[in-house]
Amino acid sequence: MNLYEKTAYDAAMALEKKEVTSVELVESVLGRISEVEKNVKGFIHLIERETILEEAREIDRLRAKGQRSSILAGVPMALKDNMCTMGIPTTCASRILEDYRPPYNAHVTEKLQQAGTVLIGKANMDEFAMGSSTENSAFYPTHNPWDTNRVPGGSSGGSAALVAADEVFFSLGSDTGGSVRQPASLCGVVGLKPTYGLVSRYGLIAFASSLDQIGPLTKDVRDCAMVLEIIAGNDSRDSTSVPREKESYSSYLGRDIKGFKVAMPKEYFQEGIEEAVRESVMNAVVLCIKLGVEVEEVSMPHTSYALPCYYLVGTAEASSNLARYDGVQYGFRAPDQDNLIELYLKTRSQGFGSEVKRRIMLGTYALSSGYYDAYYLNSLKARTLIRQDFENVFQNYDLIITPTSPSPAFVRGERLDDPLTMYLSDIYTTTANLAGVPAISIPCGLADGLPVGLQIIGRPFDEGRMLQFCFALEKMLGFKGLKPKISADGVLKDVS
Amino acid sequence: MSPEYEVVIGLEVHVELLTESKIFCSCPNRFGEAPNTNVCPVCLGLPGSLPVFNESVLELAVRASLALNCTVSSYSKFDRKNYFYPDLPKAYQVSQYDFPLAKEGFLDLLKDGRSIRKVRIERLHLEEDAGKLIHDQKESISYVDYNRCGVPLVEIVTAPDLRSPGEAHLFLDWLKKILLYTGVSDCKMEEGSLRCDANISLRPSGTETLGRKVEIKNMNSFRAVQKGLEYEVIRQKQILRAGGRVAMETRRWDEEKGVTAEMRGKEEAHDYRYFPEPDLPPLMLDENFLSRMKGELPELPEKRYLRFMESYGLSPYQAEIITSSKNLADFFEDTLLHYPHSQKVSNWLTGELFGLLKTSVKEIDDIPLTPLHLGELLKILDEGTLSSTLAKEVLEESFLSGKLPREIVQEKGLLQISGEKELLLIVEDVINNYPAAVKDYSDGNKKAVGFLVGQAMKQTRGQANPQVITELFKKRLGK
C-alpha cells in the first residue's frame, strides 16, 4: 500500500508510531500529484515543493522532541481556494481575484496551521463557489477521478477530487447549498456541512453569508470527525459563530446506534431521482434497519420551496457580497476606462464569469424595489417554513436520511448550457443550508462504476451523533476501501 | 418670509460617535492620521472579512436617543445599503433600515428663554462611515483614503417641522449642545464629525399638503445650512410665483458662489436594495440596560438653560452663553459653591474669563484656573481690599499660572492702600506736582479732583483706594 492511500487517521497513527515522517508523507503525495494531477486538475495553486518540505521537516523535528500540536500534525491537506491564506494566492477560481494574495489567514487556515497540518495547495472550485460541477472555474474544470470525462461535482469539486485521487489526505470545502456534500457524493468521499455557526467563516470569501459553512472532505467518517474537531469552535471574529463547549467528535465513533430513530422524507425520493441512486440509498436504509435503527417515512411538505428559495436568498446575498470586486482597491481592473462607471462596468464584465454574472443579476433583481416583497421577502417566509419542517421531524426522529444528489457524476459539458438542470443537482442539499442544520454525505455504493452518496441530516449541533451513526453505517456499507483507478492517460474504467 | 408661502424644512444629520474604536473592527477611531494607515481587513472590506459590532457604540447611540426623547427599540437590526462608490470598499454600507435603534423623539427648540417649537425626531439609526476621496485636479486622478471607513455614525432624521432657515440653524445649535453634553460626539463640522443635509419645500400658507421637496447637500457649517436654505427659499418662491413646478431633486450648495445647483434628479435616485445584514445578529436591548442608560444621562442643556434663568436669575442671553457647554455650566455652578452671587459670577465668567479664553484660544476645561480661583477672587473683591482693575490682573495671572488669587495679591503686594496716613503723603505729593489743577479746583471746577485722583492712582499703580483718596483730596483742598 502506498502511503498516499492511507486515511488521514492511519497516516497520523503511522506518524505517531514513528513508522513514517511527515516528510515521507509529503513526498508520497507530491509523487502522487505529479502522477495524476494532470488528469484530475484539482489544484489551482500548488505550494512550492521546498516550502512544503521545510514545513514538514519542522514538524518532524518537533515531533522528535515529543512536541506535536495535534494528532494530525504533519498530515498533508488542501484548502478550497475561497479560504484566505496569507501571502498565498486565494482566487475563488475567478479572474477578478487572479493575482490576489490575502494579507491575513482565515480562521480555518489558522486552526489547521496550529494543528500542524501541512498545506499542499489551493483546490479548484466553481467561480465564487457558484456551480455544481467545478466547470465554472475561470481556469479549468476539475475531472472526476472515477471517470475523468465526468465532473467531480461542485462547487468544492477540487477539494473532493483531490481526496478521492489520494492527492491529499483531506481537504476543506465550503457548502452554501450542497457544495461540500454533492461533490463528496460524486467523488465517493465523505463530506460534512456543519451546523451554521459551528465553524467560523472568518476569512472564507463569502458567497451567501447566511448559508455558507466550511466543512471537511475526507476519505472516511473517522477522518471527518478528526478534522471537524480541529476547525470547529467559537471565534469572536465571526458574529454568527455560536459559543459552545468544544466537543470530541471522535469519542462518538464506535458507539452503538441501535434504537436511533431515522426519518425518510418521501419528498426526497420523488421525481428526478435516478433509479440507481434510489436503489443504493434504499439498500443503505435496509442496512440501517438491520443495525436496529427504526426508519420511518415522513413528509416534509415545504421541501419543494427549497430550491427556488435557495436561489433567491443565495443570489440576493451574493449580489451584495460580490459588489466589492469593483477594480478599485485590489484584484483585477480592466484597462482603458475613461470614467468611474466604465471602470466598474468593464472590470466586472471582464472579471466575472457568466454564471457569477447570472447570479448577481438574479440577486440584484430579487432585491430591487418593487420586487423585494415578491421575491426576497417571500423566500424568507419559505425559509421559515422549511426550518419548521425540520423542527417538526426532529421532535420525533434523531436523524433524516436522504440521497445526496439525484444522480451520480454527469459528463462534463452536459449541463453547461442548461443552468436549470444544473441547479437541480442541489435539490436535496439546499434544505440543510436554509435550515442551518448539519448534514453529511457518505458514499453508499456504486452505480455503473460511479459513486453514490447518501445524506444524513441532524439536529443543530448534533454532529457527534451523526458521525456515530455514519461510522456504524460506513462499516456495513462496504464502500470504504474502494478507490478510483486513474490511469496515466486519464481514462478510468475499473474499480479496484 | 412673505405670508403667501410657508417654508417646510426637515434635516438629516450624520454624527460621528466618540468611541475608542471603529464600529465593526478594533481600529482606533481617530481623525487626522496619514492616509490608509488606520485600517485593517475588516474596515477595508477585504474578501472574507466579517464585521463584529462594537458594544460601546451602543451606549453612545442610546444616550443620544434618550437625550432626544426617542423611544429606544428593544429590537433593532442592521441592513445593507448597496451602492457603488470608490470610498465604500464593500460597495454596501452597513446601516439600519426598517428597524432603527430609536424613533419618535423630539427636540424642544428654545429661544429667548421659551420654547418656540417642538421638532419631532423621526428616527435615529446606526451606520458605518465611508472613506474619503481626495481629488488631484492637476493630475486628474482621485485617491481614496479609507481611514474613515467604519467610524461609527448615528443618522438623526427630523420630521418636516422646521419653518425657517433660522430655525434650522437654531435646531443644529441645540442638537450640537445636546450631543456635546452627553459626550456622544465632538460635533466638529470642519472635521466632518457632524454633517447635515436638508430637505426643503414650500406650500401656500394655511395649507397642509407638503410641497415638492428638494434635498440640499454639501453644507459645511451651520451658517452654510442657513444660507443654503435661504437661497433655496428665494429660488423656490420665484418658481412658484411664476406658476412653475419645483423639480424634485438633489442640489448642491456652492459656498463660493452662494447658490445651490442641481446634483441629480429624482429619476437618477438610487435603488439601495436594502436587505438584512446576514453577518450581524439583531440588537436586543434589555430593560436593565436602558434604565441604567437613563439613569446615567446628565442634565440636558435645554433644562439647564431654563433652570439657570429661573434659579439664578440670569437673562436668557447669559443663560444661553453659560449653558452653551456642559463644562462651562459646571464651572459656573461650581464657582457658586465658593461664592454664591450668581450675577457677579456670571458677569466675570462671561466678561473677563471669556476674554482670556478667547485670546488664548482655550477651553474652560484646559486651563489651570478653577471655580475655586474665581470664587476666591470675587471674595477678595468684596472685602474691598482690591481694586477691580487689579482684580483683572490677578485673574489673568491665575489663568496662566494656576496660582490662587490670595497668593498673587500677597506676592505682588497688590492689596489696596486704604490707610489715611500713607495716602496723605501721596495727596501732598500730587498737590505739589500739579498746581494748575489745584488752582482749577480752587476756582470752582470741582471736576478737577478727578484728575488729581487719577494721578494718585497712577503713582500707586492702582493700589490706592479711590474712595478714600478722593475724600482726602476734598478735605485737603477744602470743599
Tab-separated table of N, CA and C in Angstrom, chain B residues 32-159:
chain	number	residue	atom	x	y	z
B	32	GLY	N	-7.393	62.449	11.367
B	32	GLY	CA	-6.162	63.147	11.038
B	32	GLY	C	-4.918	62.286	10.910
B	33	GLU	N	-5.081	60.975	10.736
B	33	GLU	CA	-3.911	60.105	10.535
B	33	GLU	C	-3.459	60.177	9.068
B	34	ALA	N	-2.250	59.708	8.797
B	34	ALA	CA	-1.789	59.636	7.411
B	34	ALA	C	-2.721	58.692	6.643
B	35	PRO	N	-3.021	59.009	5.381
B	35	PRO	CA	-3.995	58.214	4.625
B	35	PRO	C	-3.701	56.713	4.654
B	36	ASN	N	-4.752	55.941	4.836
B	36	ASN	CA	-4.714	54.475	4.772
B	36	ASN	C	-3.723	53.829	5.741
B	37	THR	N	-3.584	54.436	6.923
B	37	THR	CA	-2.737	53.832	7.943
B	37	THR	C	-3.581	53.268	9.081
B	38	ASN	N	-4.810	53.739	9.168
B	38	ASN	CA	-5.670	53.333	10.278
B	38	ASN	C	-6.736	52.366	9.762
B	39	VAL	N	-6.262	51.236	9.217
B	39	VAL	CA	-7.174	50.317	8.534
B	39	VAL	C	-6.791	48.864	8.828
B	40	CYS	N	-7.735	47.962	8.586
B	40	CYS	CA	-7.498	46.520	8.751
B	40	CYS	C	-8.370	45.795	7.718
B	41	PRO	N	-8.232	44.462	7.606
B	41	PRO	CA	-9.041	43.757	6.603
B	41	PRO	C	-10.541	44.029	6.737
B	42	VAL	N	-11.016	44.225	7.975
B	42	VAL	CA	-12.459	44.410	8.159
B	42	VAL	C	-12.920	45.758	7.610
B	43	CYS	N	-12.278	46.853	8.045
B	43	CYS	CA	-12.770	48.150	7.558
B	43	CYS	C	-12.362	48.404	6.109
B	44	LEU	N	-11.384	47.657	5.611
B	44	LEU	CA	-11.053	47.757	4.180
B	44	LEU	C	-12.012	46.902	3.348
B	45	GLY	N	-12.844	46.114	4.010
B	45	GLY	CA	-13.788	45.264	3.281
B	45	GLY	C	-13.097	44.195	2.465
B	46	LEU	N	-11.950	43.712	2.932
B	46	LEU	CA	-11.237	42.694	2.163
B	46	LEU	C	-12.064	41.416	2.097
B	47	PRO	N	-11.895	40.645	1.007
B	47	PRO	CA	-12.640	39.405	0.861
B	47	PRO	C	-12.465	38.524	2.100
B	48	GLY	N	-13.570	37.995	2.607
B	48	GLY	CA	-13.509	37.072	3.732
B	48	GLY	C	-13.605	37.731	5.102
B	49	SER	N	-13.469	39.056	5.157
B	49	SER	CA	-13.528	39.705	6.464
B	49	SER	C	-14.977	39.827	6.918
B	50	LEU	N	-15.172	39.894	8.222
B	50	LEU	CA	-16.525	39.948	8.780
B	50	LEU	C	-16.600	41.033	9.851
B	51	PRO	N	-17.763	41.662	9.983
B	51	PRO	CA	-17.926	42.711	10.988
B	51	PRO	C	-18.251	42.133	12.363
B	52	VAL	N	-17.735	42.776	13.409
B	52	VAL	CA	-18.144	42.433	14.776
B	52	VAL	C	-18.544	43.740	15.447
B	53	PHE	N	-19.754	43.782	15.950
B	53	PHE	CA	-20.294	45.039	16.474
B	53	PHE	C	-19.613	45.454	17.774
B	54	ASN	N	-19.179	46.695	17.813
B	54	ASN	CA	-18.527	47.273	18.979
B	54	ASN	C	-19.601	47.782	19.957
B	55	GLU	N	-19.715	47.106	21.098
B	55	GLU	CA	-20.820	47.396	22.019
B	55	GLU	C	-20.797	48.831	22.557
B	56	SER	N	-19.607	49.442	22.599
B	56	SER	CA	-19.572	50.790	23.172
B	56	SER	C	-20.270	51.797	22.250
B	57	VAL	N	-20.427	51.432	20.983
B	57	VAL	CA	-21.193	52.275	20.061
B	57	VAL	C	-22.625	52.390	20.566
B	58	LEU	N	-23.109	51.271	21.074
B	58	LEU	CA	-24.494	51.203	21.511
B	58	LEU	C	-24.755	52.190	22.653
B	59	GLU	N	-23.833	52.249	23.599
B	59	GLU	CA	-24.023	53.144	24.744
B	59	GLU	C	-24.186	54.590	24.290
B	60	LEU	N	-23.281	55.011	23.399
B	60	LEU	CA	-23.341	56.406	22.951
B	60	LEU	C	-24.609	56.671	22.150
B	61	ALA	N	-24.955	55.724	21.281
B	61	ALA	CA	-26.132	55.928	20.434
B	61	ALA	C	-27.405	55.932	21.274
B	62	VAL	N	-27.449	55.080	22.280
B	62	VAL	CA	-28.633	55.057	23.147
B	62	VAL	C	-28.704	56.358	23.954
B	63	ARG	N	-27.552	56.828	24.406
B	63	ARG	CA	-27.521	58.097	25.131
B	63	ARG	C	-28.085	59.223	24.267
B	64	ALA	N	-27.630	59.260	23.002
B	64	ALA	CA	-28.132	60.296	22.085
B	64	ALA	C	-29.642	60.151	21.900
B	65	SER	N	-30.094	58.900	21.758
B	65	SER	CA	-31.519	58.652	21.545
B	65	SER	C	-32.328	59.158	22.731
B	66	LEU	N	-31.879	58.835	23.936
B	66	LEU	CA	-32.617	59.242	25.132
B	66	LEU	C	-32.590	60.761	25.290
B	67	ALA	N	-31.433	61.364	24.965
B	67	ALA	CA	-31.325	62.817	25.083
B	67	ALA	C	-32.260	63.514	24.106
B	68	LEU	N	-32.614	62.828	23.028
B	68	LEU	CA	-33.532	63.407	22.051
B	68	LEU	C	-34.951	62.878	22.269
B	69	ASN	N	-35.188	62.353	23.447
B	69	ASN	CA	-36.531	61.912	23.854
B	69	ASN	C	-37.117	60.823	22.962
B	70	CYS	N	-36.233	60.016	22.366
B	70	CYS	CA	-36.700	58.955	21.472
B	70	CYS	C	-37.098	57.708	22.263
B	71	THR	N	-37.929	56.893	21.640
B	71	THR	CA	-38.205	55.562	22.150
B	71	THR	C	-37.123	54.644	21.593
B	72	VAL	N	-36.366	54.019	22.481
B	72	VAL	CA	-35.313	53.111	22.026
B	72	VAL	C	-35.924	51.726	21.832
B	73	SER	N	-35.668	51.135	20.675
B	73	SER	CA	-36.290	49.842	20.368
B	73	SER	C	-35.558	48.719	21.088
B	74	SER	N	-36.334	47.815	21.665
B	74	SER	CA	-35.692	46.674	22.311
B	74	SER	C	-35.141	45.724	21.248
B	75	TYR	N	-35.687	45.816	20.015
B	75	TYR	CA	-35.169	45.021	18.901
B	75	TYR	C	-34.856	45.957	17.746
B	76	SER	N	-33.627	45.915	17.289
B	76	SER	CA	-33.334	46.602	16.032
B	76	SER	C	-32.323	45.748	15.284
B	77	LYS	N	-32.108	46.041	14.008
B	77	LYS	CA	-31.202	45.182	13.250
B	77	LYS	C	-30.430	46.002	12.231
B	78	PHE	N	-29.381	45.387	11.725
B	78	PHE	CA	-28.571	46.042	10.698
B	78	PHE	C	-29.015	45.598	9.308
B	79	ASP	N	-28.899	46.511	8.360
B	79	ASP	CA	-29.212	46.197	6.970
B	79	ASP	C	-28.077	46.692	6.090
B	80	ARG	N	-28.028	46.127	4.903
B	80	ARG	CA	-27.031	46.614	3.949
B	80	ARG	C	-27.677	47.587	2.973
B	81	LYS	N	-27.002	48.708	2.791
B	81	LYS	CA	-27.433	49.697	1.807
B	81	LYS	C	-26.435	49.584	0.654
B	82	ASN	N	-26.904	49.095	-0.476
B	82	ASN	CA	-25.993	48.760	-1.571
B	82	ASN	C	-25.841	49.887	-2.584
B	83	TYR	N	-24.640	50.337	-2.797
B	83	TYR	CA	-24.354	51.253	-3.905
B	83	TYR	C	-22.857	51.267	-4.171
B	84	PHE	N	-22.529	51.590	-5.391
B	84	PHE	CA	-21.116	51.616	-5.778
B	84	PHE	C	-20.533	53.010	-5.620
B	85	TYR	N	-19.446	53.122	-4.926
B	85	TYR	CA	-18.678	54.360	-4.890
B	85	TYR	C	-17.282	54.017	-4.383
B	86	PRO	N	-16.262	54.650	-4.907
B	86	PRO	CA	-14.900	54.228	-4.533
B	86	PRO	C	-14.577	54.385	-3.050
B	87	ASP	N	-15.309	55.258	-2.343
B	87	ASP	CA	-14.994	55.415	-0.920
B	87	ASP	C	-15.688	54.360	-0.057
B	88	LEU	N	-16.431	53.463	-0.708
B	88	LEU	CA	-17.198	52.452	0.016
B	88	LEU	C	-16.652	51.075	-0.364
B	89	PRO	N	-15.669	50.554	0.395
B	89	PRO	CA	-14.919	49.386	-0.091
B	89	PRO	C	-15.743	48.103	-0.254
B	90	LYS	N	-16.813	47.931	0.497
B	90	LYS	CA	-17.618	46.715	0.317
B	90	LYS	C	-18.700	46.923	-0.734
B	91	ALA	N	-18.847	48.159	-1.194
B	91	ALA	CA	-19.938	48.538	-2.095
B	91	ALA	C	-21.289	48.378	-1.415
B	92	TYR	N	-21.288	48.288	-0.114
B	92	TYR	CA	-22.521	48.466	0.661
B	92	TYR	C	-22.132	49.074	1.993
B	93	GLN	N	-23.087	49.845	2.522
B	93	GLN	CA	-22.871	50.452	3.825
B	93	GLN	C	-23.742	49.696	4.814
B	94	VAL	N	-23.160	49.279	5.926
B	94	VAL	CA	-23.981	48.646	6.952
B	94	VAL	C	-24.702	49.761	7.697
B	95	SER	N	-26.027	49.684	7.670
B	95	SER	CA	-26.863	50.740	8.219
B	95	SER	C	-28.063	50.075	8.887
B	96	GLN	N	-29.077	50.853	9.220
B	96	GLN	CA	-30.313	50.264	9.744
B	96	GLN	C	-31.462	50.810	8.926
B	97	TYR	N	-32.343	49.939	8.490
B	97	TYR	CA	-33.391	50.365	7.575
B	97	TYR	C	-34.762	50.366	8.252
B	98	ASP	N	-35.416	49.218	8.312
B	98	ASP	CA	-36.800	49.222	8.800
B	98	ASP	C	-36.944	49.068	10.312
B	99	PHE	N	-35.849	48.707	10.982
B	99	PHE	CA	-35.903	48.650	12.440
B	99	PHE	C	-34.752	49.469	13.031
B	100	PRO	N	-34.916	50.807	13.048
B	100	PRO	CA	-33.834	51.661	13.565
B	100	PRO	C	-33.700	51.517	15.079
B	101	LEU	N	-32.566	51.950	15.592
B	101	LEU	CA	-32.308	51.856	17.027
B	101	LEU	C	-33.363	52.625	17.840
B	102	ALA	N	-33.737	53.808	17.340
B	102	ALA	CA	-34.666	54.629	18.120
B	102	ALA	C	-35.555	55.435	17.187
B	103	LYS	N	-36.736	55.794	17.685
B	103	LYS	CA	-37.631	56.618	16.865
B	103	LYS	C	-38.541	57.472	17.732
B	104	GLU	N	-39.265	58.354	17.079
B	104	GLU	CA	-40.312	59.157	17.701
B	104	GLU	C	-39.827	59.952	18.918
B	105	GLY	N	-38.842	60.788	18.693
B	105	GLY	CA	-38.395	61.682	19.754
B	105	GLY	C	-38.736	63.119	19.401
B	106	PHE	N	-38.165	64.036	20.156
B	106	PHE	CA	-38.355	65.443	19.804
B	106	PHE	C	-37.239	66.287	20.418
B	107	LEU	N	-37.067	67.445	19.847
B	107	LEU	CA	-36.122	68.412	20.408
B	107	LEU	C	-36.889	69.704	20.599
B	108	ASP	N	-36.841	70.227	21.833
B	108	ASP	CA	-37.553	71.454	22.144
B	108	ASP	C	-36.680	72.626	21.708
B	109	LEU	N	-37.181	73.386	20.727
B	109	LEU	CA	-36.392	74.495	20.194
B	109	LEU	C	-36.609	75.715	21.086
B	110	LEU	N	-35.590	76.082	21.872
B	110	LEU	CA	-35.741	77.200	22.806
B	110	LEU	C	-35.079	78.445	22.240
B	111	LYS	N	-35.777	79.557	22.433
B	111	LYS	CA	-35.195	80.832	22.015
B	111	LYS	C	-35.688	81.907	22.966
B	112	ASP	N	-34.802	82.784	23.396
B	112	ASP	CA	-35.142	83.845	24.330
B	112	ASP	C	-35.894	83.307	25.536
B	113	GLY	N	-35.457	82.202	26.001
B	113	GLY	CA	-35.999	81.694	27.240
B	113	GLY	C	-37.302	80.927	27.138
B	114	ARG	N	-37.777	80.680	25.915
B	114	ARG	CA	-39.011	79.888	25.830
B	114	ARG	C	-38.981	78.984	24.605
B	115	SER	N	-39.876	78.011	24.640
B	115	SER	CA	-39.925	77.055	23.541
B	115	SER	C	-40.646	77.674	22.358
B	116	ILE	N	-40.014	77.686	21.204
B	116	ILE	CA	-40.712	78.224	20.028
B	116	ILE	C	-41.243	77.102	19.138
B	117	ARG	N	-40.746	75.878	19.318
B	117	ARG	CA	-41.272	74.772	18.528
B	117	ARG	C	-40.753	73.450	19.060
B	118	LYS	N	-41.588	72.460	18.967
B	118	LYS	CA	-41.169	71.109	19.315
B	118	LYS	C	-40.876	70.407	17.995
B	119	VAL	N	-39.610	70.116	17.729
B	119	VAL	CA	-39.254	69.496	16.453
B	119	VAL	C	-39.213	67.977	16.648
B	120	ARG	N	-40.056	67.280	15.919
B	120	ARG	CA	-40.090	65.825	16.080
B	120	ARG	C	-38.865	65.168	15.453
B	121	ILE	N	-38.304	64.182	16.150
B	121	ILE	CA	-37.223	63.367	15.595
B	121	ILE	C	-37.888	62.095	15.093
B	122	GLU	N	-37.813	61.839	13.797
B	122	GLU	CA	-38.475	60.644	13.267
B	122	GLU	C	-37.736	59.381	13.662
B	123	ARG	N	-36.414	59.408	13.499
B	123	ARG	CA	-35.645	58.206	13.800
B	123	ARG	C	-34.182	58.536	14.049
B	124	LEU	N	-33.541	57.618	14.731
B	124	LEU	CA	-32.102	57.691	14.921
B	124	LEU	C	-31.575	56.289	14.659
B	125	HIS	N	-30.675	56.150	13.708
B	125	HIS	CA	-30.145	54.809	13.450
B	125	HIS	C	-28.630	54.788	13.359
B	126	LEU	N	-28.093	53.589	13.510
B	126	LEU	CA	-26.650	53.371	13.485
B	126	LEU	C	-26.177	53.083	12.074
B	127	GLU	N	-24.983	53.520	11.738
B	127	GLU	CA	-24.364	53.080	10.497
B	127	GLU	C	-22.864	53.313	10.534
B	128	GLU	N	-22.179	52.796	9.515
B	128	GLU	CA	-20.733	52.985	9.446
B	128	GLU	C	-20.432	54.108	8.473
B	129	ASP	N	-19.358	54.845	8.741
B	129	ASP	CA	-18.958	55.916	7.838
B	129	ASP	C	-18.195	55.320	6.650
B	130	ALA	N	-18.107	56.076	5.577
B	130	ALA	CA	-17.346	55.654	4.397
B	130	ALA	C	-15.981	56.333	4.420
B	131	GLY	N	-15.126	56.018	3.451
B	131	GLY	CA	-13.818	56.662	3.351
B	131	GLY	C	-13.951	58.044	2.732
B	132	LYS	N	-12.833	58.546	2.262
B	132	LYS	CA	-12.841	59.896	1.721
B	132	LYS	C	-12.084	59.904	0.397
B	133	LEU	N	-12.603	60.626	-0.584
B	133	LEU	CA	-11.892	60.751	-1.863
B	133	LEU	C	-11.077	62.038	-1.848
B	134	ILE	N	-9.889	61.926	-2.370
B	134	ILE	CA	-9.045	63.107	-2.493
B	134	ILE	C	-8.760	63.285	-3.973
B	135	HIS	N	-9.205	64.421	-4.513
B	135	HIS	CA	-9.064	64.631	-5.950
B	135	HIS	C	-7.843	65.484	-6.240
B	136	ASP	N	-7.034	65.007	-7.152
B	136	ASP	CA	-5.908	65.802	-7.594
B	136	ASP	C	-6.268	66.386	-8.953
B	137	GLN	N	-6.630	67.673	-8.949
B	137	GLN	CA	-7.120	68.300	-10.182
B	137	GLN	C	-6.025	68.325	-11.259
B	138	LYS	N	-4.790	68.579	-10.826
B	138	LYS	CA	-3.715	68.707	-11.798
B	138	LYS	C	-3.502	67.415	-12.564
B	139	GLU	N	-3.446	66.316	-11.792
B	139	GLU	CA	-3.194	65.027	-12.439
B	139	GLU	C	-4.474	64.397	-12.964
B	140	SER	N	-5.597	65.019	-12.628
B	140	SER	CA	-6.925	64.444	-12.871
B	140	SER	C	-6.985	62.978	-12.423
B	141	ILE	N	-6.566	62.803	-11.174
B	141	ILE	CA	-6.582	61.484	-10.545
B	141	ILE	C	-7.292	61.618	-9.212
B	142	SER	N	-7.985	60.570	-8.808
B	142	SER	CA	-8.586	60.588	-7.478
B	142	SER	C	-7.950	59.508	-6.625
B	143	TYR	N	-7.716	59.853	-5.363
B	143	TYR	CA	-7.171	58.886	-4.419
B	143	TYR	C	-8.231	58.575	-3.360
B	144	VAL	N	-8.117	57.399	-2.766
B	144	VAL	CA	-9.060	57.045	-1.707
B	144	VAL	C	-8.306	56.899	-0.396
B	145	ASP	N	-8.829	57.540	0.629
B	145	ASP	CA	-8.313	57.356	1.985
B	145	ASP	C	-9.377	56.586	2.771
B	146	TYR	N	-9.034	55.366	3.187
B	146	TYR	CA	-10.025	54.500	3.844
B	146	TYR	C	-10.050	54.672	5.366
B	147	ASN	N	-9.238	55.584	5.901
B	147	ASN	CA	-9.161	55.714	7.365
B	147	ASN	C	-10.523	55.886	8.031
B	148	ARG	N	-11.402	56.626	7.372
B	148	ARG	CA	-12.694	56.935	7.995
B	148	ARG	C	-13.692	55.779	7.889
B	149	CYS	N	-13.362	54.792	7.040
B	149	CYS	CA	-14.272	53.651	6.873
B	149	CYS	C	-14.498	52.970	8.221
B	150	GLY	N	-15.766	52.799	8.558
B	150	GLY	CA	-16.068	52.078	9.783
B	150	GLY	C	-16.114	52.941	11.031
B	151	VAL	N	-15.951	54.247	10.858
B	151	VAL	CA	-16.167	55.129	12.008
B	151	VAL	C	-17.666	55.093	12.322
B	152	PRO	N	-18.023	54.928	13.593
B	152	PRO	CA	-19.450	54.798	13.910
B	152	PRO	C	-20.207	56.112	13.750
B	153	LEU	N	-21.385	55.995	13.166
B	153	LEU	CA	-22.234	57.167	12.946
B	153	LEU	C	-23.624	56.905	13.501
B	154	VAL	N	-24.302	57.965	13.923
B	154	VAL	CA	-25.755	57.879	14.001
B	154	VAL	C	-26.321	58.856	12.987
B	155	GLU	N	-27.396	58.460	12.351
B	155	GLU	CA	-28.108	59.393	11.485
B	155	GLU	C	-29.383	59.788	12.205
B	156	ILE	N	-29.579	61.089	12.323
B	156	ILE	CA	-30.755	61.611	13.015
B	156	ILE	C	-31.631	62.292	11.972
B	157	VAL	N	-32.870	61.850	11.869
B	157	VAL	CA	-33.765	62.394	10.851
B	157	VAL	C	-34.920	63.104	11.543
B	158	THR	N	-35.117	64.380	11.211
B	158	THR	CA	-36.234	65.114	11.830
B	158	THR	C	-37.473	65.004	10.948
B	159	ALA	N	-38.620	65.245	11.542
B	159	ALA	CA	-39.839	65.409	10.752
B	159	ALA	C	-39.741	66.767	10.058
